[in-house]
CSV table of C-alpha atoms in Angstrom, one decimal:
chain,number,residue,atom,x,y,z
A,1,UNK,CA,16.6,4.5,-22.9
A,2,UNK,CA,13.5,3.3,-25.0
A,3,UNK,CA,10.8,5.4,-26.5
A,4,UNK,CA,9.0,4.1,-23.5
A,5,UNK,CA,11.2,4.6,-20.9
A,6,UNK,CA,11.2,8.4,-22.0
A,7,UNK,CA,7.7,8.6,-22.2
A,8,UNK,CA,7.2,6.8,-18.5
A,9,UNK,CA,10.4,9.3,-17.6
A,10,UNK,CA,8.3,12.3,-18.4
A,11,UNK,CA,5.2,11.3,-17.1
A,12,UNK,CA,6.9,10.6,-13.5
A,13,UNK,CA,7.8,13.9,-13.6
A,14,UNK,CA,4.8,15.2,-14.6
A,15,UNK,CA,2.8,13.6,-11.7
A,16,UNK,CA,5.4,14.0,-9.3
A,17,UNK,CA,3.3,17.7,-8.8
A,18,UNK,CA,0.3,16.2,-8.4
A,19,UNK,CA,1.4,13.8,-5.4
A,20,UNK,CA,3.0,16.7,-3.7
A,21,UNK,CA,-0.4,18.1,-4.0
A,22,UNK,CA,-1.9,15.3,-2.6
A,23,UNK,CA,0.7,14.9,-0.1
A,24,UNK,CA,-0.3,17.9,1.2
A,25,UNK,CA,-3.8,17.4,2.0
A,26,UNK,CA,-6.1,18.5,4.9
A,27,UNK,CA,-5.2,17.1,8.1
A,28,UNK,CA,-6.8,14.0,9.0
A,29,UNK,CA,-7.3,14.2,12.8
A,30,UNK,CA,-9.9,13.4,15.0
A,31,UNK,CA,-11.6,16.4,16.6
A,32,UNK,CA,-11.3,15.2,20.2
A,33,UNK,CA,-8.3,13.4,19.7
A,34,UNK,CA,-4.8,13.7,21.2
A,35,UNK,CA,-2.3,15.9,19.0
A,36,UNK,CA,1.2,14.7,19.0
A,37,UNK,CA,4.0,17.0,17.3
A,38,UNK,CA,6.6,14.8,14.8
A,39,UNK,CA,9.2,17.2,13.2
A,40,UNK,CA,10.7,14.8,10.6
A,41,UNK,CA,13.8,15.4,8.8
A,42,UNK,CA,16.3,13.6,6.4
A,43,UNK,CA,17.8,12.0,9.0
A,44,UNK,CA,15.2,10.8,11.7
A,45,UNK,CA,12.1,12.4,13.2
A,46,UNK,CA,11.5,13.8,16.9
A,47,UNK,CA,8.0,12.9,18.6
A,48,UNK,CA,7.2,15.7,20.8
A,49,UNK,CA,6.1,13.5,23.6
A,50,UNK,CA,7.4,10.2,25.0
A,51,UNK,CA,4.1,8.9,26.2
A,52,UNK,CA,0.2,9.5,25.8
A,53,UNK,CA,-3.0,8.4,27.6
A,54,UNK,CA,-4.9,5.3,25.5
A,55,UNK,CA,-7.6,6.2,23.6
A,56,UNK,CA,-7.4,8.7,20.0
A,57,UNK,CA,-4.0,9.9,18.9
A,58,UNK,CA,-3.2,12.6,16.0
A,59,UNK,CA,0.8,12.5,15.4
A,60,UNK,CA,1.1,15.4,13.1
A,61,UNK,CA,4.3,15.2,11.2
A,62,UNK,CA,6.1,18.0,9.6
A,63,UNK,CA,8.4,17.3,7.4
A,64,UNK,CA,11.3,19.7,7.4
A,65,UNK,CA,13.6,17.4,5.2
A,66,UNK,CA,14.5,17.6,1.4
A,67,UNK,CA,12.7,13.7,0.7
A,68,UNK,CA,9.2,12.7,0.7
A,69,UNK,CA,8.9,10.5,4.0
A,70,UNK,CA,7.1,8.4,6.1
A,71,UNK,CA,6.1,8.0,10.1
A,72,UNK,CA,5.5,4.6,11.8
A,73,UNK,CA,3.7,3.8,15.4
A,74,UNK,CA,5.3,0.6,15.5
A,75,UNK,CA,5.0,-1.9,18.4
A,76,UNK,CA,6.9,-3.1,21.4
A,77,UNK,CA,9.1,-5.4,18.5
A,78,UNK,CA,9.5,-2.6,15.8
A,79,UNK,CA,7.9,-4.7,13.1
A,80,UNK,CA,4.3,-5.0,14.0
A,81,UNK,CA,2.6,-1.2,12.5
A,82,UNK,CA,0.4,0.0,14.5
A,83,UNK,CA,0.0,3.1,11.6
A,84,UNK,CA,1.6,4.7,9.3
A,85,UNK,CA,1.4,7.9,7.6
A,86,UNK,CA,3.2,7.4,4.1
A,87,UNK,CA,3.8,10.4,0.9
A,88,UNK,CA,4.6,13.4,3.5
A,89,UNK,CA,6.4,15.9,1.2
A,90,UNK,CA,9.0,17.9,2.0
A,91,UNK,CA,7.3,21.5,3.8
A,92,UNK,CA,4.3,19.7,4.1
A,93,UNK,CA,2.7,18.0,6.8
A,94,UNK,CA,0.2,14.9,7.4
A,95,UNK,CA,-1.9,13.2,10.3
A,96,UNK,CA,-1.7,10.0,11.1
A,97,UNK,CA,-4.2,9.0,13.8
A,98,UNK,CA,-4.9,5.8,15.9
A,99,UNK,CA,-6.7,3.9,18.7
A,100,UNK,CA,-4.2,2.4,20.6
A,101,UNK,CA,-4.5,0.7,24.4
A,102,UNK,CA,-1.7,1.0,27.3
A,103,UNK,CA,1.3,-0.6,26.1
A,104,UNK,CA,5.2,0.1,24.5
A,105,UNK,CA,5.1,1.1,20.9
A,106,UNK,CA,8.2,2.6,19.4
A,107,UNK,CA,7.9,5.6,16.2
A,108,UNK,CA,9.9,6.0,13.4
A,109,UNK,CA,10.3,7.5,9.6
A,110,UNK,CA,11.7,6.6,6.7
A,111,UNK,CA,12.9,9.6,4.4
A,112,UNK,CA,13.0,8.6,0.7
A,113,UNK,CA,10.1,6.2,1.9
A,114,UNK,CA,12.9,3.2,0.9
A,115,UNK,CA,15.4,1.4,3.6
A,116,UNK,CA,15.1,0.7,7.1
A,117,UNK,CA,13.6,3.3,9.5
A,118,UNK,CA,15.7,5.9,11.3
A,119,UNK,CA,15.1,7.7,14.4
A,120,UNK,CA,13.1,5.2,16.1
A,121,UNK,CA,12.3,6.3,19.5
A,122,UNK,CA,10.0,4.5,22.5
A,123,UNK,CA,6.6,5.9,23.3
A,124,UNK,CA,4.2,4.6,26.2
A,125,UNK,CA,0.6,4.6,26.0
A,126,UNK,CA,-0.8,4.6,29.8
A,127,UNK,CA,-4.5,4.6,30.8
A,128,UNK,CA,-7.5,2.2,30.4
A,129,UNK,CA,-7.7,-0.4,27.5
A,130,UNK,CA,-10.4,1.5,24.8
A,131,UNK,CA,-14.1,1.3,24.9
A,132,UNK,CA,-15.7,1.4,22.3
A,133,UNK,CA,-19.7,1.3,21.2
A,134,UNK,CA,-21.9,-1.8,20.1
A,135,UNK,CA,-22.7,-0.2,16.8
A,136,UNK,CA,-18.6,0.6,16.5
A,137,UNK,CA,-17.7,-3.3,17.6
A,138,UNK,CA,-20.7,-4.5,14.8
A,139,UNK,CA,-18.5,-2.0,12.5
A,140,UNK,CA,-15.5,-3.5,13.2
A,141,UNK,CA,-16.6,-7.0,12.8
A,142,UNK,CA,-17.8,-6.4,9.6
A,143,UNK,CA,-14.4,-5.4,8.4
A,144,UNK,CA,-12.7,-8.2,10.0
A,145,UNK,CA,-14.6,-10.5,8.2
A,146,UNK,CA,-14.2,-8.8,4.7
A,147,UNK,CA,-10.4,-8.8,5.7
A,148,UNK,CA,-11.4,-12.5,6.0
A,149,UNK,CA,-12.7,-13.8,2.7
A,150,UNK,CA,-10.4,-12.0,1.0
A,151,UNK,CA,-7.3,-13.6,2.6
A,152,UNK,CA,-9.5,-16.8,1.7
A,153,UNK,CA,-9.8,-15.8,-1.8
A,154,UNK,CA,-6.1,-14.8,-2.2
A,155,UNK,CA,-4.7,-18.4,-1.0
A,156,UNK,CA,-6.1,-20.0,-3.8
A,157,UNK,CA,-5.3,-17.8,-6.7
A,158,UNK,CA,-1.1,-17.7,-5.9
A,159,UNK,CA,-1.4,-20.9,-5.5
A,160,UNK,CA,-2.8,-21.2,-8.8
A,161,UNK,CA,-0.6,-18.8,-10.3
A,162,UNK,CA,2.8,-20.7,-8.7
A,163,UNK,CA,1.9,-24.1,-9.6
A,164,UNK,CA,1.8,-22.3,-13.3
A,165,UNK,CA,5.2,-20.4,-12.5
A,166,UNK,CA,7.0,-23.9,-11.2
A,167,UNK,CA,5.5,-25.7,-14.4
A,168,UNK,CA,7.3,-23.7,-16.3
A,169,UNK,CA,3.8,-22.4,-18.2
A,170,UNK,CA,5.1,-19.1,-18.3
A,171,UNK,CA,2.7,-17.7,-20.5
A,172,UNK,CA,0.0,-19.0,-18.1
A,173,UNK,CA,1.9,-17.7,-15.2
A,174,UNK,CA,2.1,-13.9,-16.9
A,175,UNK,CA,-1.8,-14.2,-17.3
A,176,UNK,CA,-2.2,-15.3,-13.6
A,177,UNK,CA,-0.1,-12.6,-12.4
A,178,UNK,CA,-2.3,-9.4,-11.8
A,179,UNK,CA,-4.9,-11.9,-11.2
A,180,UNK,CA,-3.3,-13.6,-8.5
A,181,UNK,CA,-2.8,-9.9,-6.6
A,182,UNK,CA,-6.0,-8.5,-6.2
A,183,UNK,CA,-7.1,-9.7,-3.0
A,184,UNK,CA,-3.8,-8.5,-1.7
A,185,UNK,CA,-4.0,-5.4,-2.8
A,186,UNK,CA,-7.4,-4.8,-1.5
A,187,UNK,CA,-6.0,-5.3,1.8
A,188,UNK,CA,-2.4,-4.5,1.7
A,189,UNK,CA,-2.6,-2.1,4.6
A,190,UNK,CA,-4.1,-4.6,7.4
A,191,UNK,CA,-1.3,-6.9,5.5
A,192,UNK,CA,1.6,-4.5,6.6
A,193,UNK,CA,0.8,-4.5,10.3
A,194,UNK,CA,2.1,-8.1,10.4
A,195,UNK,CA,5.8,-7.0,10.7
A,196,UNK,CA,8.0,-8.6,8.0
A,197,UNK,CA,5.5,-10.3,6.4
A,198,UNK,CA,4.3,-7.6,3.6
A,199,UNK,CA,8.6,-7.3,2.7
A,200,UNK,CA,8.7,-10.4,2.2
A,201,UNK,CA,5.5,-11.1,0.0
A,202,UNK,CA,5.5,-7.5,-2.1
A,203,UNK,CA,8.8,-5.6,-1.7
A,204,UNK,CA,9.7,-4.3,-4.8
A,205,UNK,CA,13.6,-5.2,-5.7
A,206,UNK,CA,15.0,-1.4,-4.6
A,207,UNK,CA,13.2,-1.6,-1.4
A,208,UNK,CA,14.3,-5.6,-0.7
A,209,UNK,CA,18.1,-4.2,-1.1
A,210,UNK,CA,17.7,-0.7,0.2
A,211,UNK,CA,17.1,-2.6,4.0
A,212,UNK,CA,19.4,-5.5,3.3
A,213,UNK,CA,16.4,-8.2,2.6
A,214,UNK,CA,16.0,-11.2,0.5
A,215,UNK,CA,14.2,-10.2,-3.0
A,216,UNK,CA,11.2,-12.7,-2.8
A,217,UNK,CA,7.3,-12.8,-3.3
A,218,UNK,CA,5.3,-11.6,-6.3
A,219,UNK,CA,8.1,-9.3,-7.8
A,220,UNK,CA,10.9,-11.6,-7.6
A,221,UNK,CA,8.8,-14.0,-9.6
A,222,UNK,CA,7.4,-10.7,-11.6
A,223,UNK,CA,11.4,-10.1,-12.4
A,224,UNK,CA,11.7,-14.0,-13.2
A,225,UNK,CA,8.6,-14.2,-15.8
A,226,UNK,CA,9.5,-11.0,-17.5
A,227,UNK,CA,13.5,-11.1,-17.2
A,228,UNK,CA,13.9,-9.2,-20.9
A,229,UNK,CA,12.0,-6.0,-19.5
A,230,UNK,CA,13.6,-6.4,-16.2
A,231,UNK,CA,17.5,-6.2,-17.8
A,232,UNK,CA,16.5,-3.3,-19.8
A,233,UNK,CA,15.1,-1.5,-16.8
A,234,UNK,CA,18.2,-2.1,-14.7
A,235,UNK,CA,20.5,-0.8,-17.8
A,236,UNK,CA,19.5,2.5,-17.3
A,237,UNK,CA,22.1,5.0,-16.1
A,238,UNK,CA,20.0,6.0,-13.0
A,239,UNK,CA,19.9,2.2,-11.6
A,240,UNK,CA,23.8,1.6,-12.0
A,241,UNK,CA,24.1,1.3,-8.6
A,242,UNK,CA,21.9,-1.8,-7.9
A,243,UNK,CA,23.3,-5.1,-8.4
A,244,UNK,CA,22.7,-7.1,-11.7
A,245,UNK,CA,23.5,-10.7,-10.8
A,246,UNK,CA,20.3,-11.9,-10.3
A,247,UNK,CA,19.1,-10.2,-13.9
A,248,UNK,CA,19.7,-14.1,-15.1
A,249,UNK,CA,16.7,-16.7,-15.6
A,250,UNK,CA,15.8,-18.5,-12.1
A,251,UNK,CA,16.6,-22.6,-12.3
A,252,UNK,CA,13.4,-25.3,-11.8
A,253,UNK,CA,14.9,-25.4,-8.5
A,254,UNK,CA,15.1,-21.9,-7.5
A,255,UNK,CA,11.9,-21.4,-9.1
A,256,UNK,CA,9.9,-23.8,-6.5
A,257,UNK,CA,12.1,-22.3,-3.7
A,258,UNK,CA,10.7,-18.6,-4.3
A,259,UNK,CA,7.2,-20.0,-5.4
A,260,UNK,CA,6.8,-22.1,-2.6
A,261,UNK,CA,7.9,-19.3,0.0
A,262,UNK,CA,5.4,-16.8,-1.4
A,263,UNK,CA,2.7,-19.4,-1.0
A,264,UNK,CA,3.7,-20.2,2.7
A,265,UNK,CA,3.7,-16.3,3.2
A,266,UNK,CA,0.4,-15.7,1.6
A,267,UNK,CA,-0.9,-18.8,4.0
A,268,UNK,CA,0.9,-17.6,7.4
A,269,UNK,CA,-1.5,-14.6,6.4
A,270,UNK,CA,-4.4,-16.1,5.9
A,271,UNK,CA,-3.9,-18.1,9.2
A,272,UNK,CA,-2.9,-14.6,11.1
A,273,UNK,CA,-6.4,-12.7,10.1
A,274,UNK,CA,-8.6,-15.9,11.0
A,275,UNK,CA,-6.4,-16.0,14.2
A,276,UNK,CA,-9.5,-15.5,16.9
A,277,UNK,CA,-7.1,-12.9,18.0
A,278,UNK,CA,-7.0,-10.6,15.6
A,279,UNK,CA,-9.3,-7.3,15.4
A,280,UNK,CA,-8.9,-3.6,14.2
A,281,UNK,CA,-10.0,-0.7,15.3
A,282,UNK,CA,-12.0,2.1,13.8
A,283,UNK,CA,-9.1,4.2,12.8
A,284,UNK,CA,-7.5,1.2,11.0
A,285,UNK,CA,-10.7,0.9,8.6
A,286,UNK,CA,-10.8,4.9,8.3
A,287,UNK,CA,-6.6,5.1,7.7
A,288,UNK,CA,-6.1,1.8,5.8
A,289,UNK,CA,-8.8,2.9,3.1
A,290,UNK,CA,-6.4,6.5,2.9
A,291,UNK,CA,-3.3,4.5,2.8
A,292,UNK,CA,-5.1,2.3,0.0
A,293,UNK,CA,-4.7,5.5,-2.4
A,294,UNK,CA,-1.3,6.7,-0.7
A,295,UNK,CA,-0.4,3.0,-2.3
A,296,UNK,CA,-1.2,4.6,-5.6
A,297,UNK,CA,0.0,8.0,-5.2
A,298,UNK,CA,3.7,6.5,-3.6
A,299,UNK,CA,6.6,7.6,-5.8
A,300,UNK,CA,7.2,3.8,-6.0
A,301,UNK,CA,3.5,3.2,-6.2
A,302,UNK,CA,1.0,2.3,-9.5
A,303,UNK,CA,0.6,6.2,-10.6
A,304,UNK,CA,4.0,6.5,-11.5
A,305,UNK,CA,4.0,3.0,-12.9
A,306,UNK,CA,6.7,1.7,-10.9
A,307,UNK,CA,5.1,-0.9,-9.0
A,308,UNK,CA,5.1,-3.7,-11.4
A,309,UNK,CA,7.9,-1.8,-13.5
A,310,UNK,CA,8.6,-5.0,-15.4
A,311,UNK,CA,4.7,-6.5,-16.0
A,312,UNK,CA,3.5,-3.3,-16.6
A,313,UNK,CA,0.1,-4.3,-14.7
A,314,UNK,CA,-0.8,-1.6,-12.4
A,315,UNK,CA,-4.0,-0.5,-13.4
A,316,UNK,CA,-5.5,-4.2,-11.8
A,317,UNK,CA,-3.6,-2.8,-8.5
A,318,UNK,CA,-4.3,0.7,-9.0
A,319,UNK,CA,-8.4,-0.6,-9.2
A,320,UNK,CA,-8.1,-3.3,-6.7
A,321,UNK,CA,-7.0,-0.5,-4.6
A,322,UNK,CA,-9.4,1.6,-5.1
A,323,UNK,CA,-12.0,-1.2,-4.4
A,324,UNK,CA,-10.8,-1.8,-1.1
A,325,UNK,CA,-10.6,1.9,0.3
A,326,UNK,CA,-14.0,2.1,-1.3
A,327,UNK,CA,-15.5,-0.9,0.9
A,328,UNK,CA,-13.8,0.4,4.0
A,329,UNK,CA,-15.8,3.5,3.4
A,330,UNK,CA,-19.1,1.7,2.7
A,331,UNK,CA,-18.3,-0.3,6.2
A,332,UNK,CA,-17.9,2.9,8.4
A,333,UNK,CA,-20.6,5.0,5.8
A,334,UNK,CA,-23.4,5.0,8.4
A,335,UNK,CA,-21.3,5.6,11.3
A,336,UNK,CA,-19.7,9.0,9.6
A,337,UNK,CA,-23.6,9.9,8.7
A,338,UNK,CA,-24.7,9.5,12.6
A,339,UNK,CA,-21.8,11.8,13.4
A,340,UNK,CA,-23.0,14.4,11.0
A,341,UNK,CA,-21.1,13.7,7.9
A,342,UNK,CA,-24.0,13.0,5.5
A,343,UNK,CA,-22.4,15.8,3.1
A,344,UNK,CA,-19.0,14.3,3.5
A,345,UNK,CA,-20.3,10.7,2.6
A,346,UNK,CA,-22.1,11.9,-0.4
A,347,UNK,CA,-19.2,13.5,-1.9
A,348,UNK,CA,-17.2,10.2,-1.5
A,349,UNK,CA,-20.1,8.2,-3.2
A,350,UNK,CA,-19.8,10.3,-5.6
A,351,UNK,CA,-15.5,10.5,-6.0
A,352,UNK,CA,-15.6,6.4,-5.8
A,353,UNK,CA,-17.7,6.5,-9.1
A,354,UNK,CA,-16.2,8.7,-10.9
A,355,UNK,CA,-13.0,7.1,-10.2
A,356,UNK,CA,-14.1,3.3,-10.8
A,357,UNK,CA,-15.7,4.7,-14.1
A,358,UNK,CA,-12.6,6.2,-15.4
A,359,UNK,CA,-10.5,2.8,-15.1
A,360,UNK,CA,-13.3,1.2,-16.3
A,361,UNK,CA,-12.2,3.2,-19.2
A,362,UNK,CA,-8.8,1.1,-19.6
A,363,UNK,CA,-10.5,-2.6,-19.0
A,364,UNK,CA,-11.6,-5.0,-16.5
A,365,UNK,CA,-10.1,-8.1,-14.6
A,366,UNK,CA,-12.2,-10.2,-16.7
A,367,UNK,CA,-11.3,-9.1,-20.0
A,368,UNK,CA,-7.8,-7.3,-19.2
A,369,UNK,CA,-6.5,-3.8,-18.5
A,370,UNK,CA,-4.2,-2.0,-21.1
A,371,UNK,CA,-0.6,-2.3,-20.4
A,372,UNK,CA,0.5,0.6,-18.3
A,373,UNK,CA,3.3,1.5,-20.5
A,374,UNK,CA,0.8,2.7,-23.5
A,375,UNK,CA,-1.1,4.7,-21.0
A,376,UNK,CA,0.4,8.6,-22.0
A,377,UNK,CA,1.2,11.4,-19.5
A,378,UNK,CA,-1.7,13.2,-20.5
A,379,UNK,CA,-4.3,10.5,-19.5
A,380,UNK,CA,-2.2,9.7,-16.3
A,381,UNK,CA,-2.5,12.8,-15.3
A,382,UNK,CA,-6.1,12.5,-15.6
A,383,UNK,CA,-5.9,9.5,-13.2
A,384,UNK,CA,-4.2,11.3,-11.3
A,385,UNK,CA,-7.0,14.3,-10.6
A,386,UNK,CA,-9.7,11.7,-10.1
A,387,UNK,CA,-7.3,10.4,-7.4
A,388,UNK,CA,-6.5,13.6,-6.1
A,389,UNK,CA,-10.1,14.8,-6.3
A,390,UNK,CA,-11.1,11.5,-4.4
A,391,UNK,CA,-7.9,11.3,-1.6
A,392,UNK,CA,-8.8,15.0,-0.8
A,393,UNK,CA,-12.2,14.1,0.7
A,394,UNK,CA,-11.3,11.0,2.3
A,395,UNK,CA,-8.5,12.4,4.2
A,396,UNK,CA,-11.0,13.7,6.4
A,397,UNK,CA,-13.0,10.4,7.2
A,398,UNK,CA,-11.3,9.4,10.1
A,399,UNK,CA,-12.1,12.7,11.5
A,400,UNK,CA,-15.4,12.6,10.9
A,401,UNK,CA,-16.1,8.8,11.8
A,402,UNK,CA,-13.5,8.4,15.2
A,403,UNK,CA,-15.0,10.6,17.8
A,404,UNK,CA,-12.5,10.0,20.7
């Protein structure tokens, strides 16, 4: 183990507290909403009820396992996600809530957050398909068409960044890469609702083998580009067990074959959010901007540094992140103030500054971020306040913003 290694090692562990702190945050739910029990364990999770009336649903999950997991309202093919709840400690417990119409959805968790799902379990939503306001449909449309331009602004810059991969301008390629995920990352939860999609475009290599998938998209190449870091990484003692015959350099020809796939993935998305069927609901906007910083927080996530473990280029997702919960916020802002929560918007203002500011402290897109590796435990753990501090609030948006 490197000096770096050790010093990642002992920063995990040092904010490892922290996102048990954060996992165990206020509960989220809306106050006329629908409360559904979910006692999760390590080996599946039981839904109190089987069915519930359309309209606002809290599940509140307890987790009464020994692993930090996850809960999924999946739909009637167990791969679109309706909403997810992600970072539940063990003893702790979390909301997830949603709008969802009449229809078959199926739950689920994932303990360790890694591998398939277990426990999944059917769950019928009866009643009237949901209404919703003028002022809440002009809401939603505004989202949707953020969502939008930033699909439109992703297409371009992987395919940018592949052409450089399949050249063979590696150095190029390494430049592109952070570059080339923003726009991703500033959506990645409205991503993950399109089934298998988001696995195959940004699985990181344990998750890809923990559920039997192919290792593709934006880590496979991350892997490819920086293969040194990547067979030091997997030498460590504590990832014996995953397989090391693909720590070799990738051929011209493979190259294009895992380029060209993440480019047709990035452009089946692009095609499913300008799909005149697709919408959101208010509790998407609200939840996706807290799952934006549970993509931080994750064990597996940018805190910790594991989420582009070989690039070392987490703080472009860790701020793009942050960008997008921020402009789900600013979409919903003036419907949370109607409903009384002028106080509660204020204080998020004010978190969103404080956090931007600090990682303004480590660079910008334009001129670069630091390498993640030289950032100490002491100053990730000052990240990780500001994202505690700013999670803490905005786990009571949806509450305040989804009336019923």
């Amino acid at each position: 183990m490197t000096s770096s290694n050790l010093r990642n090692a002992a920063a995990v562990a040092a904010l490892s507290a922290t996102a048990l702190l954060l996992a165990g945050c206020v509960p989220n739910g809306a106050p006329n909403a629908t409360s559904i029990a979910v006692t999760a364990n390590d080996e599946g999770c039981e839904v109190a009820n089987a069915t519930g009336t359309s309209g606002t649903l809290t599940f509140t999950v307890q987790n009464d396992g020994t692993k930090v997991t996850e809960f999924y309202l999946l739909g009637s093919n167990k791969l679109t996600i309706v909403g997810e709840v992600e970072n539940i400690a063990p003893g702790t417990s979390r909301d997830l809530t949603v709008q969802v119409g009449p229809g078959e959805y199926f739950t689920a968790c994932k303990p360790g957050m890694i591998g398939a799902g277990v426990g999944h379990a059917a769950f019928t939503v009866s009643g009237d398909a949901v209404a919703t306001t003028p002022e809440e449909d002009a809401v939603v449309a505004q989202y949707v068409a953020y969502v939008k331009t930033q699909t439109e602004e992703l297409v371009p810059r992987v395919g940018e960044f592949v052409a450089a991969y399949k050249a063979g301008n590696d150095d190029e390629a390494r430049a592109l890469f952070p570059i080339a995920r923003i726009n991703y990352e500033r959506i990645e939860p409205t991503a993950e609702q399109f089934g298998d999609l988001d696995p195959k475009i940004d699985y990181r290599k344990p998750g890809a083998i923990e559920e039997g998938l192919p290792f593709t998209g934006f880590h496979r190449i991350e892997q490819d580009l920086w293969l040194d870091r990547a067979i030091e990484n997997y030498s460590q003692p504590e990832k014996n067990h995953y397989p090391k015959d693909d720590l070799v350099a990738l051929t011209p020809e493979e190259r294009a074959t895992i380029g060209d796939q993440l480019v047709a993935d990035i452009s089946e998305l692009n095609d499913k959010v300008r799909s005149p069927d697709f919408t959101l609901t208010l509790a998407d906007i609200t939840e996706g901007a807290k799952g934006l910083l549970d993509e931080v927080a994750a064990p597996d996530g940018k805190l910790p540094g594991e989420e582009n473990e070989f690039a070392h280029t987490d703080l472009y997702d860790f701020t793009a992140n942050v960008e997008g919960a921020q402009v789900a916020f600013d979409t919903v802002r003036a419907l949370l103030v109607a409903n009384g929560g002028e106080e509660l918007a204020t204080e998020l203002d004010a978190r969103f500054v404080d956090m931007l500011d600090t990682l303004a402290g480590y660079g910008s897109y334009e001129a670069g971020f630091v390498s993640y590796d030289t950032v100490d435990a002491t100053k990730r753990n000052e990240l990780a306040a500001k994202l505690t501090a700013l999670s803490e609030p905005m786990s009571r948006l949806t509450a305040g913003v989804v009336g019923s």
